[in-house]
Amino acid sequence: MKKAKQIHISKPFDLLSEELVFIILDLIAHNNPSDLKSFSLTCKWFYQFEARHRNSLRPFRAEYLPRILSRYRNTADLDLTYCSRVTDYALSVVGCLCGPTLHSVDLSRSSSFSAAGLLRLAVKCVNLVEIDLTNATEMRDADAAAVAEARSLERLKLGRCKLVTDMGIGCIAVGCRKLKMVSLKWCVGVGDLGVALLAVKCKQIRSLDISYLPITGKCLHDILKLEHLEELILQGCFGVDDDSLKSLRHDCKSLKKLNASSCQNLTQRGLTSLLSGARCLQRLDLAHCSSVISLDFASSLSKVSALESIRLDGCSVTADGLKAIGTLCSSLKELSLSKCVSVTDEGLCSLVMKLKDLRKLDITCCRKLSGVSVIRIASSCPKLVSLKMESCSLVSREAFWLIGQKCRLLEELDLTDNEIDDEGLKSISSCLSLSSLKLGICLNITDKGLSYIGIGCSNLRELDLYRSVGITDIGISWIAQGCLTLETINISYCKDITDKSLLSLSRCSLLQTFESRGCPNITSQGLAAIAVLCKGLTKLDLKKCPHINDSGLLTLAHFSQSLKQINLSETAVSDVGLVSLANIGCMQSIAVVNSSGLSPSGVAAALLGCGGLRKAKLHASLRSLLPPSLIHHLEARGCAFLWKDNTLQAELDPKSWKLQLEDVVP
Amino acid sequence: METEDDLCQSNWGRSSSKLGNQTFTRANQKWEDASILDYEMDMEPPSLQVFQQMKSSGQDNNNNNTQVNADFLQGVRAQAWDPRTMLSNLSFMEQKIHQLQDLVHLIVGGRNGELAAQQQQQELITTDLTSIIIQLISTAGSLLPSVKHNMSTAPGPLFTGQPGGSSSAMFPYPREANNVASQTQSIDLPKPQPPLAAALVADVEREEHEMKDEDDAEEGENLPPGSYEILQLEKEEILAPHTHFCTICGKGFKRDANLRMHMRGHGDEYKTPAALAKPNKESLPGSEPVLIKRYSCPFPGCKRNKEHKKFQPLKTILCVKNHYKRTHCDKSFTCSRCHTKKFSVIADLKTHEKHCGKNKWLCSCGTTFSRKDKLFGHIALFQGHTPAILVEDTKLSAVASTQRENANNNNNNSNSDAGMVGFDLGSASNLNQETALQQHSEFMEEKISFEESFSPLSFDTCNFGGFHEFPRPMFDDSETSFQMLISSACGFSPRNGGGTGGSVSNTSL
């Protein structure tokens, strides 16, 4: 920044070609995107340069689109996800001002536009390649017909467009012949005919998501004739059954990813015919499928021996089946057996023995597994990068010692709710590239263990210490010292945490998510320290921190301009603090339940002030106290309300069983 | 033939003259069919219509009459030269001889009746006798193997004159004669009829009900020429509105059943179960194979005309009628719904009207389909064709947007008055109108003050137009009906006015 300024002062800037300046700007943007803003404010010349350089925009308010777009003439990617209300007028402004330069538009979180606006966009922006219309739940066939005017469209997302029918998809299929990626997830009005027509007309399709559509196997005959199809997602297509796939003969060599998860009527027979021609399949997702992964079932995988990834989440598996998978698909790199409660040590050991190349393994909630499995995993899969083993409670603490020794390449480790102790952490600390470590509900770990991590794992970006009650400020300070790139930390319900931890954590300037729910010793002072130094803070959970008050929020409102989500339930904030949050332009979600210092008018003012608010979680009593017209107004602006009444509804804690345990084991 | 016509007219007057004519034609026809046996019936087209009419008119008096006619037909049908036909002809002749015997018995037995009636009856019997003898002769003639080819060279002059002349002399009251004949027959000789014949000599009524499109259905029927006999009706006969006539008052009916109902009014003799019963029902199964009848369209050059090179016969009279009307007549019936489709057969119109307007699957090329898969097949087949979205959809949104503008104007220009109007519209379905009204008027002011003081935006989110009548998203699971009520009570629709996100996940109030 400073350099650039100096160069400009000495007027050698004219000598630099535009390309060079753009390269400089690219580098600036790479470091910290907000620096570009400062750059543009330096002088008129910089301002213009920056305006010409920028080609992607994510405006906060659709109202300012005319001015923003006339400034940034080269906008190619327009992300309107922050603008909950994009009118037809706004879309026609986009169409007129961007014109052929626009390549992609994201309207996935926006509403209140109609066919007229889409038509204007499609006609004016002739080079529009990508449009995301997810969640346009009011979109109808007429709107889809308008989208079909975008002839050069290649990527289209229509998730949750529930009113669109085969007719609308038919229009798109005929109009947008260049489509390569289509997502129709949850478009429950679209059936076999529309999807089949899409496959017939758009021969370029590479990726097709038809999850949760009321389709049968019929349209798969046409889909699998697509020459370039690489990814097919059939999640939750209950209509796809064995009978409709019986006659399926295909030779879809291009298919690389197939997701047939939650297809409850698809059993081994149908799957065999589905996989028969997909010889080059690399990734297969069969999560929550209805049949047992037995020896027979695994035999249907014989055609796809090049498989690299398989997901069997929630399936009931047998030891024989796992063994067969290991024999048939020895090149597997990713394996997910999450929530497969029937996995035994025997099955998993025979599987992982064959998988020398395994990179990612998910055995979350495989409660029957013991230390034997973990030792086997550690010894036979040295290339393991990601290991998720939440709630494998039978695994002894000694087993973890081996993980760190053998799997030095680990980057992601989820040990939530395990028996790991400080020795285990010491072993893990030798995984130098570890970036995500989850130690929630690990009651055996203490500050000593964390100190190993802080010293060893300097690349740590995410640390979860939820309810790991043995942790105090000392442990956190070790982490804060060692892991300067920390972005996410969760110290919820670590009761011994005080402001000291927050002060030390404020050294981690890249911190984005900070969750300290239920830490009674945290005060506004600590919060202020984090707010001042961690500029990138986006998500903040301060629920049940009774000492957090307005002063903390005022600091926060001043410094944390990128804060999007905050939970202030059961804190000491009052109207002043809440209203000050309106100062944060990109605030999207506010939760304030049971904060006694709040008055309805204060809440109303805060809600009105936060123009981009999408979600407000408030106490149910406020519902009658706030004027209905205000609520309607906010809803119209795109804000959703969640009314909580804790007196009637006991808070649902998914880990409540653990709390009971906590009481038993001090 | 003209003389016969005149004669008949003088006898029966206008309405029945045709009948007479046809009767004679029938007699004529017999001769031709039986003797000429080639398919150039140039002098008089075969008229099965006549038979049907005859049959039905006979049925009025006696339902067994049909059998007589059927017998006629069987006798006439002596064309093919296979042994089966020979056999059938022989058995037919046998029957006829029996009938003849019966008739003679009748004459003998009827001597002691009343004089006038006797005389008349004798006349009728004589007529029947004549007709049976003629049939016998013709059938016998057809039995000669060599006759066919010899006769085909010079058929006309040899036979036309004779039956025509004789019929004019001998059939002054043909139907009565038939009646008597059939009566006798029914009494004395319940004659077996083969099931094949029963099937082929189809009941007109049934045909009228069921066989609308038979002329298409028979396309694939590849009967060898000569295995069936060809009849050709005249245009006038085809287009005649009525095919069944009352012998007493001359009133015409489309259906035989209606005529039978009508006949009840003419006397008790028509009220007997036998008279009212459906004809042809009591036909007994027999072994007599019958020559199939097929029909020719009188329109020259038509593929259904027997002169056509690739002649394809029509199966039944109804087929003839429908074919002739569909192909060679104006389409005078217009659909009252779409005002574009025209039909010449009223049944077709009715069929169309049943489905008219249901062809909602529309292609951009203007073609409509009654089934979605057909439309999609069409679109998949043709380049550039796209599904056309129904007009209601776009119209609706257009209306919505104009109304929104209006509402916005209202909002800008006026004060709580507009709100009140909007409320009145919006809460039409609200049960708690009173309370809602109170609430609404209360909060309306509050809201306006809010907008003015707080909202940084140009505020056009609240509408007072009462948009609740527009379709609201039905899939928004989280949106309760209660909220809908409230929002409509405030004349405030998220879709049209405010534009709530799709993810409204709460309820208000």
mmCIF file of N, CA, C and O in Angstrom, chain B residues 292-363:
data_model
loop_
_atom_site.group_PDB
_atom_site.id
_atom_site.type_symbol
_atom_site.label_atom_id
_atom_site.label_comp_id
_atom_site.label_asym_id
_atom_site.label_seq_id
_atom_site.Cartn_x
_atom_site.Cartn_y
_atom_site.Cartn_z
ATOM 1 N N ILE B 292 -69.417 -62.496 -46.154
ATOM 2 C CA ILE B 292 -69.266 -61.201 -45.484
ATOM 3 C C ILE B 292 -69.720 -60.096 -46.419
ATOM 4 O O ILE B 292 -69.491 -60.142 -47.625
ATOM 5 N N LYS B 293 -70.344 -59.100 -45.806
ATOM 6 C CA LYS B 293 -70.760 -57.933 -46.581
ATOM 7 C C LYS B 293 -69.771 -56.808 -46.360
ATOM 8 O O LYS B 293 -69.315 -56.590 -45.252
ATOM 9 N N ARG B 294 -69.488 -56.130 -47.442
ATOM 10 C CA ARG B 294 -68.670 -54.930 -47.314
ATOM 11 C C ARG B 294 -69.291 -53.833 -48.156
ATOM 12 O O ARG B 294 -70.091 -54.077 -49.048
ATOM 13 N N TYR B 295 -68.922 -52.627 -47.858
ATOM 14 C CA TYR B 295 -69.621 -51.499 -48.473
ATOM 15 C C TYR B 295 -68.659 -50.637 -49.269
ATOM 16 O O TYR B 295 -67.474 -50.526 -48.951
ATOM 17 N N SER B 296 -69.218 -50.013 -50.247
ATOM 18 C CA SER B 296 -68.438 -49.135 -51.112
ATOM 19 C C SER B 296 -68.969 -47.727 -50.985
ATOM 20 O O SER B 296 -70.168 -47.516 -50.814
ATOM 21 N N CYS B 297 -68.089 -46.778 -51.068
ATOM 22 C CA CYS B 297 -68.504 -45.382 -51.009
ATOM 23 C C CYS B 297 -68.943 -44.940 -52.394
ATOM 24 O O CYS B 297 -68.259 -45.257 -53.382
ATOM 25 N N PRO B 298 -70.037 -44.264 -52.507
ATOM 26 C CA PRO B 298 -70.522 -43.890 -53.839
ATOM 27 C C PRO B 298 -69.708 -42.773 -54.497
ATOM 28 O O PRO B 298 -69.953 -42.458 -55.661
ATOM 29 N N PHE B 299 -68.785 -42.188 -53.764
ATOM 30 C CA PHE B 299 -68.047 -41.044 -54.315
ATOM 31 C C PHE B 299 -66.998 -41.555 -55.310
ATOM 32 O O PHE B 299 -66.106 -42.318 -54.934
ATOM 33 N N PRO B 300 -67.086 -41.142 -56.554
ATOM 34 C CA PRO B 300 -66.122 -41.654 -57.534
ATOM 35 C C PRO B 300 -64.714 -41.154 -57.240
ATOM 36 O O PRO B 300 -64.530 -39.997 -56.872
ATOM 37 N N GLY B 301 -63.778 -42.047 -57.376
ATOM 38 C CA GLY B 301 -62.372 -41.665 -57.152
ATOM 39 C C GLY B 301 -61.920 -41.872 -55.733
ATOM 40 O O GLY B 301 -60.735 -41.810 -55.446
ATOM 41 N N CYS B 302 -62.872 -42.097 -54.838
ATOM 42 C CA CYS B 302 -62.516 -42.306 -53.442
ATOM 43 C C CYS B 302 -61.893 -43.689 -53.284
ATOM 44 O O CYS B 302 -62.236 -44.628 -54.015
ATOM 45 N N LYS B 303 -60.989 -43.791 -52.367
ATOM 46 C CA LYS B 303 -60.337 -45.079 -52.144
ATOM 47 C C LYS B 303 -61.335 -46.120 -51.650
ATOM 48 O O LYS B 303 -61.137 -47.321 -51.802
ATOM 49 N N ARG B 304 -62.371 -45.622 -51.061
ATOM 50 C CA ARG B 304 -63.402 -46.522 -50.559
ATOM 51 C C ARG B 304 -64.425 -46.856 -51.638
ATOM 52 O O ARG B 304 -65.378 -47.582 -51.363
ATOM 53 N N ASN B 305 -64.257 -46.268 -52.805
ATOM 54 C CA ASN B 305 -65.159 -46.586 -53.910
ATOM 55 C C ASN B 305 -64.652 -47.832 -54.615
ATOM 56 O O ASN B 305 -63.452 -48.000 -54.825
ATOM 57 N N LYS B 306 -65.583 -48.658 -54.994
ATOM 58 C CA LYS B 306 -65.164 -49.969 -55.504
ATOM 59 C C LYS B 306 -64.415 -49.874 -56.817
ATOM 60 O O LYS B 306 -63.752 -50.816 -57.245
ATOM 61 N N GLU B 307 -64.524 -48.717 -57.490
ATOM 62 C CA GLU B 307 -63.802 -48.550 -58.741
ATOM 63 C C GLU B 307 -62.317 -48.272 -58.507
ATOM 64 O O GLU B 307 -61.520 -48.343 -59.421
ATOM 65 N N HIS B 308 -62.004 -47.934 -57.295
ATOM 66 C CA HIS B 308 -60.621 -47.522 -57.020
ATOM 67 C C HIS B 308 -59.677 -48.713 -57.134
ATOM 68 O O HIS B 308 -60.034 -49.845 -56.824
ATOM 69 N N LYS B 309 -58.479 -48.430 -57.593
ATOM 70 C CA LYS B 309 -57.505 -49.500 -57.811
ATOM 71 C C LYS B 309 -57.196 -50.219 -56.505
ATOM 72 O O LYS B 309 -57.172 -51.430 -56.422
ATOM 73 N N LYS B 310 -56.944 -49.429 -55.482
ATOM 74 C CA LYS B 310 -56.614 -50.036 -54.189
ATOM 75 C C LYS B 310 -57.819 -49.963 -53.267
ATOM 76 O O LYS B 310 -57.726 -49.497 -52.145
ATOM 77 N N PHE B 311 -58.906 -50.407 -53.801
ATOM 78 C CA PHE B 311 -60.167 -50.292 -53.076
ATOM 79 C C PHE B 311 -60.083 -50.971 -51.717
ATOM 80 O O PHE B 311 -59.642 -52.119 -51.596
ATOM 81 N N GLN B 312 -60.507 -50.211 -50.706
ATOM 82 C CA GLN B 312 -60.617 -50.803 -49.370
ATOM 83 C C GLN B 312 -62.050 -50.649 -48.923
ATOM 84 O O GLN B 312 -62.535 -49.531 -48.742
ATOM 85 N N PRO B 313 -62.714 -51.739 -48.756
ATOM 86 C CA PRO B 313 -64.149 -51.646 -48.460
ATOM 87 C C PRO B 313 -64.409 -51.131 -47.052
ATOM 88 O O PRO B 313 -63.550 -51.198 -46.176
ATOM 89 N N LEU B 314 -65.598 -50.656 -46.863
ATOM 90 C CA LEU B 314 -66.033 -50.216 -45.541
ATOM 91 C C LEU B 314 -66.804 -51.341 -44.879
ATOM 92 O O LEU B 314 -67.522 -52.094 -45.548
ATOM 93 N N LYS B 315 -66.705 -51.409 -43.611
ATOM 94 C CA LYS B 315 -67.184 -52.596 -42.917
ATOM 95 C C LYS B 315 -68.691 -52.585 -42.700
ATOM 96 O O LYS B 315 -69.361 -53.579 -42.893
ATOM 97 N N THR B 316 -69.195 -51.467 -42.246
ATOM 98 C CA THR B 316 -70.617 -51.429 -41.917
ATOM 99 C C THR B 316 -71.255 -50.189 -42.528
ATOM 100 O O THR B 316 -70.580 -49.305 -43.035
ATOM 101 N N ILE B 317 -72.554 -50.147 -42.395
ATOM 102 C CA ILE B 317 -73.290 -48.993 -42.910
ATOM 103 C C ILE B 317 -72.871 -47.743 -42.161
ATOM 104 O O ILE B 317 -72.734 -46.658 -42.730
ATOM 105 N N LEU B 318 -72.669 -47.922 -40.880
ATOM 106 C CA LEU B 318 -72.283 -46.756 -40.099
ATOM 107 C C LEU B 318 -70.936 -46.234 -40.572
ATOM 108 O O LEU B 318 -70.709 -45.023 -40.651
ATOM 109 N N CYS B 319 -70.075 -47.137 -40.904
ATOM 110 C CA CYS B 319 -68.775 -46.718 -41.434
ATOM 111 C C CYS B 319 -68.987 -45.930 -42.711
ATOM 112 O O CYS B 319 -68.337 -44.907 -42.933
ATOM 113 N N VAL B 320 -69.899 -46.443 -43.542
ATOM 114 C CA VAL B 320 -70.180 -45.741 -44.796
ATOM 115 C C VAL B 320 -70.641 -44.326 -44.494
ATOM 116 O O VAL B 320 -70.149 -43.346 -45.059
ATOM 117 N N LYS B 321 -71.570 -44.253 -43.568
ATOM 118 C CA LYS B 321 -72.142 -42.934 -43.249
ATOM 119 C C LYS B 321 -71.062 -42.000 -42.734
ATOM 120 O O LYS B 321 -70.922 -40.860 -43.198
ATOM 121 N N ASN B 322 -70.313 -42.499 -41.767
ATOM 122 C CA ASN B 322 -69.286 -41.631 -41.183
ATOM 123 C C ASN B 322 -68.219 -41.286 -42.195
ATOM 124 O O ASN B 322 -67.792 -40.140 -42.290
ATOM 125 N N HIS B 323 -67.829 -42.275 -42.956
ATOM 126 C CA HIS B 323 -66.799 -42.019 -43.969
ATOM 127 C C HIS B 323 -67.287 -40.972 -44.962
ATOM 128 O O HIS B 323 -66.572 -40.028 -45.284
ATOM 129 N N TYR B 324 -68.480 -41.137 -45.415
ATOM 130 C CA TYR B 324 -68.983 -40.223 -46.440
ATOM 131 C C TYR B 324 -69.081 -38.808 -45.890
ATOM 132 O O TYR B 324 -68.676 -37.836 -46.510
ATOM 133 N N LYS B 325 -69.594 -38.721 -44.677
ATOM 134 C CA LYS B 325 -69.744 -37.384 -44.086
ATOM 135 C C LYS B 325 -68.381 -36.764 -43.827
ATOM 136 O O LYS B 325 -68.160 -35.582 -44.091
ATOM 137 N N ARG B 326 -67.479 -37.543 -43.300
ATOM 138 C CA ARG B 326 -66.170 -37.000 -42.941
ATOM 139 C C ARG B 326 -65.381 -36.605 -44.168
ATOM 140 O O ARG B 326 -64.676 -35.607 -44.182
ATOM 141 N N THR B 327 -65.490 -37.415 -45.222
ATOM 142 C CA THR B 327 -64.585 -37.228 -46.348
ATOM 143 C C THR B 327 -65.203 -36.385 -47.454
ATOM 144 O O THR B 327 -64.497 -35.613 -48.102
ATOM 145 N N HIS B 328 -66.461 -36.543 -47.654
ATOM 146 C CA HIS B 328 -67.016 -35.918 -48.843
ATOM 147 C C HIS B 328 -68.067 -34.865 -48.520
ATOM 148 O O HIS B 328 -68.771 -34.422 -49.418
ATOM 149 N N CYS B 329 -68.217 -34.503 -47.287
ATOM 150 C CA CYS B 329 -69.222 -33.494 -46.955
ATOM 151 C C CYS B 329 -68.568 -32.305 -46.271
ATOM 152 O O CYS B 329 -67.436 -32.399 -45.785
ATOM 153 N N ASP B 330 -69.289 -31.222 -46.223
ATOM 154 C CA ASP B 330 -68.786 -30.045 -45.519
ATOM 155 C C ASP B 330 -68.764 -30.317 -44.028
ATOM 156 O O ASP B 330 -69.607 -31.038 -43.502
ATOM 157 N N LYS B 331 -67.801 -29.665 -43.384
ATOM 158 C CA LYS B 331 -67.747 -29.794 -41.926
ATOM 159 C C LYS B 331 -68.595 -28.681 -41.340
ATOM 160 O O LYS B 331 -68.139 -27.553 -41.187
ATOM 161 N N SER B 332 -69.788 -29.005 -41.024
ATOM 162 C CA SER B 332 -70.733 -27.949 -40.680
ATOM 163 C C SER B 332 -70.859 -27.742 -39.175
ATOM 164 O O SER B 332 -71.381 -26.735 -38.738
ATOM 165 N N PHE B 333 -70.363 -28.682 -38.402
ATOM 166 C CA PHE B 333 -70.477 -28.508 -36.951
ATOM 167 C C PHE B 333 -69.195 -27.882 -36.411
ATOM 168 O O PHE B 333 -68.112 -28.447 -36.574
ATOM 169 N N THR B 334 -69.342 -26.739 -35.783
ATOM 170 C CA THR B 334 -68.173 -26.056 -35.222
ATOM 171 C C THR B 334 -68.176 -26.221 -33.716
ATOM 172 O O THR B 334 -69.233 -26.164 -33.095
ATOM 173 N N CYS B 335 -67.013 -26.396 -33.177
ATOM 174 C CA CYS B 335 -66.910 -26.546 -31.724
ATOM 175 C C CYS B 335 -67.307 -25.232 -31.061
ATOM 176 O O CYS B 335 -66.819 -24.166 -31.441
ATOM 177 N N SER B 336 -68.160 -25.342 -30.099
ATOM 178 C CA SER B 336 -68.656 -24.121 -29.453
ATOM 179 C C SER B 336 -67.647 -23.549 -28.471
ATOM 180 O O SER B 336 -67.808 -22.435 -27.993
ATOM 181 N N ARG B 337 -66.609 -24.309 -28.171
ATOM 182 C CA ARG B 337 -65.622 -23.800 -27.204
ATOM 183 C C ARG B 337 -64.470 -23.109 -27.904
ATOM 184 O O ARG B 337 -64.121 -21.984 -27.584
ATOM 185 N N CYS B 338 -63.863 -23.806 -28.849
ATOM 186 C CA CYS B 338 -62.684 -23.216 -29.470
ATOM 187 C C CYS B 338 -63.034 -22.473 -30.753
ATOM 188 O O CYS B 338 -62.229 -21.688 -31.242
ATOM 189 N N HIS B 339 -64.217 -22.714 -31.312
ATOM 190 C CA HIS B 339 -64.687 -22.039 -32.521
ATOM 191 C C HIS B 339 -63.740 -22.216 -33.689
ATOM 192 O O HIS B 339 -63.758 -21.424 -34.635
ATOM 193 N N THR B 340 -62.886 -23.193 -33.619
ATOM 194 C CA THR B 340 -61.992 -23.395 -34.750
ATOM 195 C C THR B 340 -62.175 -24.782 -35.354
ATOM 196 O O THR B 340 -62.215 -24.923 -36.569
ATOM 197 N N LYS B 341 -62.299 -25.749 -34.522
ATOM 198 C CA LYS B 341 -62.411 -27.109 -35.021
ATOM 199 C C LYS B 341 -63.794 -27.315 -35.611
ATOM 200 O O LYS B 341 -64.809 -26.917 -35.024
ATOM 201 N N LYS B 342 -63.824 -27.955 -36.801
ATOM 202 C CA LYS B 342 -65.100 -28.218 -37.456
ATOM 203 C C LYS B 342 -65.221 -29.705 -37.734
ATOM 204 O O LYS B 342 -64.218 -30.377 -37.982
ATOM 205 N N PHE B 343 -66.463 -30.157 -37.702
ATOM 206 C CA PHE B 343 -66.699 -31.573 -37.894
ATOM 207 C C PHE B 343 -67.906 -31.769 -38.779
ATOM 208 O O PHE B 343 -68.810 -30.931 -38.812
ATOM 209 N N SER B 344 -67.928 -32.886 -39.475
ATOM 210 C CA SER B 344 -69.109 -33.204 -40.258
ATOM 211 C C SER B 344 -69.949 -34.267 -39.566
ATOM 212 O O SER B 344 -71.113 -34.394 -39.836
ATOM 213 N N VAL B 345 -69.349 -35.002 -38.687
ATOM 214 C CA VAL B 345 -70.102 -35.994 -37.921
ATOM 215 C C VAL B 345 -70.297 -35.449 -36.514
ATOM 216 O O VAL B 345 -69.330 -35.039 -35.858
ATOM 217 N N ILE B 346 -71.527 -35.441 -36.101
ATOM 218 C CA ILE B 346 -71.822 -34.769 -34.836
ATOM 219 C C ILE B 346 -71.194 -35.521 -33.672
ATOM 220 O O ILE B 346 -70.808 -34.918 -32.657
ATOM 221 N N ALA B 347 -71.063 -36.809 -33.811
ATOM 222 C CA ALA B 347 -70.425 -37.579 -32.736
ATOM 223 C C ALA B 347 -68.978 -37.156 -32.560
ATOM 224 O O ALA B 347 -68.464 -37.089 -31.445
ATOM 225 N N ASP B 348 -68.330 -36.833 -33.677
ATOM 226 C CA ASP B 348 -66.945 -36.372 -33.597
ATOM 227 C C ASP B 348 -66.874 -35.052 -32.840
ATOM 228 O O ASP B 348 -65.981 -34.837 -32.026
ATOM 229 N N LEU B 349 -67.843 -34.200 -33.137
ATOM 230 C CA LEU B 349 -67.878 -32.916 -32.429
ATOM 231 C C LEU B 349 -68.036 -33.135 -30.943
ATOM 232 O O LEU B 349 -67.349 -32.526 -30.128
ATOM 233 N N LYS B 350 -68.925 -34.051 -30.615
ATOM 234 C CA LYS B 350 -69.157 -34.279 -29.183
ATOM 235 C C LYS B 350 -67.910 -34.840 -28.526
ATOM 236 O O LYS B 350 -67.563 -34.462 -27.406
ATOM 237 N N THR B 351 -67.262 -35.734 -29.216
ATOM 238 C CA THR B 351 -66.012 -36.283 -28.683
ATOM 239 C C THR B 351 -64.986 -35.173 -28.485
ATOM 240 O O THR B 351 -64.304 -35.109 -27.466
ATOM 241 N N HIS B 352 -64.917 -34.318 -29.472
ATOM 242 C CA HIS B 352 -63.944 -33.223 -29.376
ATOM 243 C C HIS B 352 -64.297 -32.291 -28.227
ATOM 244 O O HIS B 352 -63.433 -31.862 -27.476
ATOM 245 N N GLU B 353 -65.578 -31.995 -28.121
ATOM 246 C CA GLU B 353 -65.971 -31.033 -27.092
ATOM 247 C C GLU B 353 -65.686 -31.556 -25.695
ATOM 248 O O GLU B 353 -65.462 -30.782 -24.773
ATOM 249 N N LYS B 354 -65.697 -32.864 -25.597
ATOM 250 C CA LYS B 354 -65.362 -33.433 -24.293
ATOM 251 C C LYS B 354 -63.948 -33.054 -23.894
ATOM 252 O O LYS B 354 -63.634 -32.853 -22.741
ATOM 253 N N HIS B 355 -63.069 -32.993 -24.874
ATOM 254 C CA HIS B 355 -61.650 -32.766 -24.581
ATOM 255 C C HIS B 355 -61.195 -31.375 -24.952
ATOM 256 O O HIS B 355 -60.069 -31.012 -24.673
ATOM 257 N N CYS B 356 -62.075 -30.615 -25.595
ATOM 258 C CA CYS B 356 -61.652 -29.291 -26.058
ATOM 259 C C CYS B 356 -61.298 -28.433 -24.846
ATOM 260 O O CYS B 356 -62.022 -28.393 -23.854
ATOM 261 N N GLY B 357 -60.211 -27.746 -24.940
ATOM 262 C CA GLY B 357 -59.766 -26.937 -23.817
ATOM 263 C C GLY B 357 -58.880 -27.703 -22.868
ATOM 264 O O GLY B 357 -58.168 -27.122 -22.077
ATOM 265 N N LYS B 358 -58.911 -29.013 -23.000
ATOM 266 C CA LYS B 358 -58.030 -29.787 -22.140
ATOM 267 C C LYS B 358 -56.672 -30.001 -22.791
ATOM 268 O O LYS B 358 -55.771 -30.511 -22.176
ATOM 269 N N ASN B 359 -56.566 -29.626 -24.022
ATOM 270 C CA ASN B 359 -55.279 -29.727 -24.707
ATOM 271 C C ASN B 359 -54.384 -28.604 -24.236
ATOM 272 O O ASN B 359 -54.090 -27.664 -24.952
ATOM 273 N N LYS B 360 -53.968 -28.711 -23.004
ATOM 274 C CA LYS B 360 -53.267 -27.570 -22.443
ATOM 275 C C LYS B 360 -51.775 -27.648 -22.687
ATOM 276 O O LYS B 360 -51.052 -26.738 -22.356
ATOM 277 N N TRP B 361 -51.311 -28.713 -23.272
ATOM 278 C CA TRP B 361 -49.875 -28.830 -23.516
ATOM 279 C C TRP B 361 -49.574 -28.244 -24.878
ATOM 280 O O TRP B 361 -49.855 -28.826 -25.896
ATOM 281 N N LEU B 362 -49.004 -27.077 -24.832
ATOM 282 C CA LEU B 362 -48.899 -26.270 -26.035
ATOM 283 C C LEU B 362 -47.435 -26.109 -26.421
ATOM 284 O O LEU B 362 -46.566 -25.858 -25.597
ATOM 285 N N CYS B 363 -47.192 -26.267 -27.707
ATOM 286 C CA CYS B 363 -45.834 -26.051 -28.226
ATOM 287 C C CYS B 363 -45.766 -24.669 -28.842
ATOM 288 O O CYS B 363 -46.787 -24.091 -29.225
#
